[in-house]
Coordinates of C-alpha atoms in Angstrom, one line a residue:
M1 CA 0.4 -0.1 0.2
P2 CA 1.4 3.6 -0.8
S3 CA 1.9 6.1 2.7
I4 CA 3.4 9.2 2.8
S5 CA 7.5 8.8 3.5
E6 CA 7.9 12.9 4.4
L7 CA 6.0 15.9 5.1
T8 CA 8.3 19.5 4.3
M9 CA 6.6 22.3 4.8
Y10 CA 9.1 26.0 3.6
P11 CA 7.1 28.9 5.7
I12 CA 9.6 31.5 4.0
K13 CA 9.4 30.9 0.1
S14 CA 13.6 29.4 -0.9
C15 CA 14.4 29.4 1.8
A16 CA 15.5 26.0 3.8
G17 CA 12.1 23.6 4.7
I18 CA 11.0 21.6 8.2
A19 CA 10.8 18.6 7.8
L20 CA 7.3 18.0 9.6
T21 CA 6.1 13.8 11.0
E22 CA 2.6 16.2 10.5
A23 CA 1.1 18.6 9.6
V24 CA -3.3 20.7 9.0
I25 CA -4.2 19.9 5.4
T26 CA -5.2 23.4 4.3
A27 CA -6.5 24.1 0.9
S28 CA -3.6 26.4 1.0
G29 CA -1.0 24.0 1.6
L30 CA 0.2 22.1 4.7
S31 CA 0.5 23.5 8.1
Y32 CA 2.2 23.5 11.2
A33 CA 2.2 25.5 14.5
G34 CA 0.0 28.0 13.2
V35 CA 2.9 28.5 10.5
C36 CA 1.2 28.2 7.0
D37 CA 3.7 26.5 4.4
R38 CA 5.3 29.5 1.3
E39 CA 3.4 32.9 4.0
W40 CA 6.6 34.6 4.0
M41 CA 9.0 35.4 1.0
L42 CA 11.3 37.5 0.2
V43 CA 11.2 41.1 -1.8
D44 CA 14.1 43.7 -3.7
E45 CA 13.1 46.9 -3.7
S46 CA 10.2 47.5 -5.8
G47 CA 8.9 44.6 -4.4
L48 CA 9.7 41.3 -7.3
F49 CA 9.9 38.2 -5.6
L50 CA 13.5 37.2 -4.6
T51 CA 13.9 32.7 -4.7
Q52 CA 17.2 30.6 -5.4
R53 CA 17.2 31.2 -8.9
E54 CA 19.2 34.5 -8.7
Y55 CA 20.5 34.1 -5.0
P56 CA 21.4 30.4 -4.8
R57 CA 22.7 31.5 -0.2
M58 CA 18.7 31.6 -0.1
A59 CA 18.6 27.6 0.8
C60 CA 21.4 28.4 3.6
L61 CA 18.9 30.0 5.5
R62 CA 17.4 27.7 7.6
I63 CA 14.3 28.1 9.3
T64 CA 13.0 27.0 12.9
I65 CA 9.8 27.7 14.7
A66 CA 10.0 28.3 18.3
G67 CA 7.0 29.1 21.2
D68 CA 5.1 31.8 19.6
T69 CA 8.8 33.4 17.4
L70 CA 10.2 32.4 14.3
R71 CA 13.4 31.7 13.9
V72 CA 16.0 32.3 11.1
D73 CA 19.7 31.0 11.0
T74 CA 22.4 31.6 9.1
D75 CA 26.0 31.0 9.2
A76 CA 28.0 33.8 10.7
M77 CA 25.6 36.1 11.2
A78 CA 23.6 36.5 14.8
T79 CA 19.4 34.3 14.8
L80 CA 16.7 36.6 13.2
S81 CA 12.8 35.5 15.6
I82 CA 9.6 37.0 13.9
L83 CA 7.0 37.5 15.7
L84 CA 3.9 34.4 14.5
K85 CA 1.2 36.9 15.5
A86 CA 0.3 39.2 12.9
N87 CA 0.4 42.1 12.8
A88 CA -2.2 44.8 12.3
D89 CA 0.1 47.7 12.3
A90 CA 2.3 46.1 9.8
Q91 CA 2.5 48.5 6.3
K92 CA 1.2 47.4 3.5
I93 CA 2.7 46.4 0.4
T94 CA 2.1 45.3 -2.9
V95 CA 4.3 42.5 -4.3
Q96 CA 4.8 40.5 -7.0
I97 CA 4.9 37.0 -7.6
W98 CA 4.8 36.6 -10.9
E99 CA 3.2 37.8 -13.3
T100 CA 0.9 38.2 -9.9
E101 CA 0.5 41.2 -8.1
V102 CA -0.7 40.4 -3.7
I103 CA -0.7 43.0 -1.0
A104 CA 1.5 41.5 1.5
D105 CA 2.2 43.0 5.1
D106 CA 5.6 44.3 5.4
A107 CA 7.8 42.7 8.5
G108 CA 9.4 45.5 9.6
E109 CA 13.1 46.7 8.8
E110 CA 15.0 44.3 11.3
A111 CA 13.9 41.5 9.7
A112 CA 14.9 44.0 6.6
I113 CA 18.4 44.7 7.5
W114 CA 19.2 40.6 8.9
F115 CA 18.1 39.1 5.2
S116 CA 19.5 41.9 3.6
Q117 CA 22.9 41.5 5.5
A118 CA 22.1 37.3 4.7
L119 CA 22.6 37.7 0.5
G120 CA 24.4 40.5 -0.1
T121 CA 21.3 42.5 -1.6
R122 CA 18.8 44.9 -0.5
C123 CA 15.3 43.0 -0.1
R124 CA 12.7 42.7 3.1
L125 CA 10.6 39.6 3.8
V126 CA 7.2 40.9 3.4
R127 CA 3.9 38.2 4.4
F128 CA 1.3 36.8 2.4
S129 CA -2.0 39.7 4.3
P130 CA -5.4 38.1 4.6
Q131 CA -7.0 40.3 3.0
A132 CA -5.0 38.9 -0.4
Q133 CA -6.2 36.4 -2.2
R134 CA -4.8 34.2 -5.1
Y135 CA -5.4 31.5 -7.3
A136 CA -4.0 28.2 -8.2
N137 CA -4.5 28.8 -12.6
T138 CA -7.5 26.5 -13.2
K139 CA -7.4 26.0 -16.4
W140 CA -5.5 23.4 -14.9
T141 CA -7.2 22.8 -11.5
G142 CA -10.9 22.9 -14.1
D143 CA -14.0 24.5 -11.8
T144 CA -12.6 23.7 -8.2
L145 CA -11.0 27.6 -6.9
A146 CA -7.4 26.3 -5.4
P147 CA -5.9 29.4 -3.3
T148 CA -2.7 29.7 -2.8
R149 CA 0.3 31.7 -1.2
F150 CA 4.2 32.6 -2.0
A151 CA 4.5 29.2 -3.5
D152 CA 4.6 29.5 -7.7
G153 CA 1.8 28.1 -8.3
Y154 CA -0.5 25.9 -6.3
P155 CA -1.3 24.7 -3.0
L156 CA 0.9 20.9 -3.0
L157 CA 4.1 18.8 -4.4
L158 CA 4.0 15.4 -4.5
I159 CA 6.2 12.8 -5.7
A160 CA 7.7 9.7 -5.4
Q161 CA 10.4 8.2 -3.2
A162 CA 10.5 5.9 -7.0
S163 CA 11.3 8.6 -9.7
L164 CA 13.8 9.4 -7.2
E165 CA 15.6 6.4 -6.8
D166 CA 14.7 5.9 -10.6
L167 CA 16.8 9.4 -11.6
N168 CA 19.6 8.5 -9.4
R169 CA 20.2 5.5 -10.5
R170 CA 20.9 7.7 -14.6
A171 CA 23.0 9.5 -12.3
I172 CA 25.2 7.3 -10.9
A173 CA 25.3 4.8 -14.7
Q174 CA 26.9 8.8 -15.9
G175 CA 30.0 8.7 -13.7
R176 CA 27.6 11.9 -11.3
Q177 CA 26.3 11.8 -7.7
A178 CA 23.2 10.9 -7.1
V179 CA 20.9 13.6 -5.2
P180 CA 18.2 13.9 -1.8
M181 CA 15.0 14.8 -2.3
N182 CA 14.4 18.1 -1.3
R183 CA 16.5 19.3 -4.2
F184 CA 13.1 19.1 -5.9
R185 CA 11.5 21.0 -3.0
P186 CA 8.6 18.5 -2.2
N187 CA 5.8 18.6 0.8
I188 CA 4.5 15.6 0.2
V189 CA 6.7 12.7 -0.9
I190 CA 4.8 9.0 -1.0
D191 CA 6.8 5.8 -0.9
G192 CA 4.8 2.0 -2.7
V193 CA 4.4 3.2 -6.1
E194 CA 6.6 2.7 -9.3
A195 CA 8.4 5.2 -10.9
F196 CA 6.4 7.9 -11.7
E197 CA 3.8 6.4 -10.9
E198 CA 2.0 9.9 -9.6
D199 CA 2.0 11.1 -12.9
Y200 CA -1.0 8.7 -13.8
A201 CA -3.2 9.3 -10.5
A202 CA -6.7 10.9 -10.1
S203 CA -6.5 11.2 -7.1
Y204 CA -4.7 11.0 -3.5
L205 CA -7.5 9.2 -1.1
L206 CA -6.5 8.8 2.8
K207 CA -8.5 7.0 5.2
N208 CA -9.5 9.9 7.8
G209 CA -11.0 12.0 4.7
I210 CA -8.5 13.6 2.9
Q211 CA -9.1 14.0 -0.4
L212 CA -6.0 16.0 -2.8
R213 CA -6.3 15.8 -6.8
P214 CA -3.2 16.1 -9.3
V215 CA -3.9 18.6 -11.9
K216 CA -0.6 19.4 -13.0
P217 CA 2.9 18.0 -13.9
C218 CA 5.5 20.6 -12.4
P219 CA 8.2 21.9 -15.0
R220 CA 11.1 22.5 -13.9
C221 CA 13.5 25.0 -13.4
P222 CA 18.0 26.0 -12.2
I223 CA 17.2 24.8 -8.6
P224 CA 17.1 21.4 -8.6
A225 CA 20.9 22.2 -9.4
V226 CA 21.5 24.2 -6.2
D227 CA 23.3 22.3 -2.4
Q228 CA 20.7 22.3 -0.4
L229 CA 22.4 22.2 2.4
T230 CA 25.3 24.3 1.1
G231 CA 24.0 26.4 -1.6
E232 CA 26.9 25.8 -3.9
V233 CA 25.4 25.8 -7.4
G234 CA 26.7 22.7 -9.4
A235 CA 25.7 20.6 -11.5
S236 CA 21.5 19.9 -12.9
P237 CA 19.7 16.5 -12.8
V238 CA 17.9 17.7 -14.7
D239 CA 19.8 17.3 -17.3
I240 CA 19.6 14.0 -16.6
L241 CA 15.4 13.9 -16.4
Q242 CA 16.0 16.0 -20.3
S243 CA 16.2 12.8 -21.7
Y244 CA 13.2 11.2 -20.6
R245 CA 11.2 13.1 -18.6
A246 CA 9.7 16.2 -21.8
N247 CA 6.3 16.0 -21.5
P248 CA 3.3 17.0 -24.1
I249 CA 1.3 17.8 -21.2
V250 CA 2.4 21.6 -20.7
D251 CA 4.8 22.2 -23.8
G252 CA 7.7 19.6 -24.0
E253 CA 8.4 21.3 -20.8
I254 CA 11.2 19.1 -18.5
T255 CA 8.3 17.9 -15.0
F256 CA 9.5 15.6 -12.4
G257 CA 6.4 15.3 -10.2
M258 CA 2.5 16.5 -9.6
N259 CA 1.3 19.3 -8.3
V260 CA -2.2 19.4 -6.4
I261 CA -4.7 20.5 -4.6
L262 CA -7.0 18.5 -2.0
E263 CA -10.3 18.2 -2.8
Q264 CA -11.5 18.0 0.9
G265 CA -10.6 17.2 4.5
A266 CA -8.8 21.0 4.8
G267 CA -8.7 21.7 8.7
L268 CA -7.3 17.5 9.2
V269 CA -4.2 15.6 9.6
L270 CA -1.2 14.2 7.3
R271 CA 0.7 12.5 9.0
V272 CA 4.5 10.4 7.8
G273 CA 3.0 6.8 7.7
D274 CA -0.8 7.6 6.7
E275 CA -1.8 5.0 3.8
V276 CA -2.8 6.3 0.5
E277 CA -5.1 5.0 -2.0
M278 CA -3.9 5.7 -5.6
P279 CA -6.6 4.6 -8.3
I280 CA -4.8 5.7 -11.3
A281 CA -6.3 7.3 -14.2
F282 CA -7.4 6.0 -16.9

């Protein structure tokens, strides 16, 4: 029986993730201890979002949740603590993520100075505003309005462990090193299925009533070339995927993993070890 083998949440877009043993599932992604996936984001002085594509060192910004604070660490800098309680007096600013503009809450000068020093570029930390609305592309979600915060486009990304193992077998056969799953930054990893079987799932069903629906294969960007522990850029595993993972569904882009939305079960808990029924779409 397929089961969940990993759960990961990324509180600040493109920074390090937090490995979880359980998480609350919401329509806009995973939530844990009152913190939501991609609830925060870094932006430049014009409000444009920053990612590891341009600033690979973001991978080295480590996140922990401690009581009522979100803590951020990186080498040779003091820990930054961010209060989780929403600041009603926060300045509202317009930020841009891809083609979308949304209202966000500025996290203040202390955070701006800390992140600017950490990345060596002027930037600010923002939080998805309670008044903001952003939805996944209905070309792929159909009649379902799937809310998302600062994720690239969809609230959840799911990958099968066997798909990574298939990639790594090919890498080793070419004299290259295997890569860990964190290069692809999924929220959910499932085990007990064949390589790339997640591509053909009609849905993912859990016994507690959670129902997830895959909606779009995930096109891969340059981020998998970034070592998520060191922030160093090396050979990209996407180069290997190019030989067999061009997907006509997305105009020949190289895909790995499935973007997923919640169909049923908001507020319920996902746990590592939960069994997943995965009917295939015919």
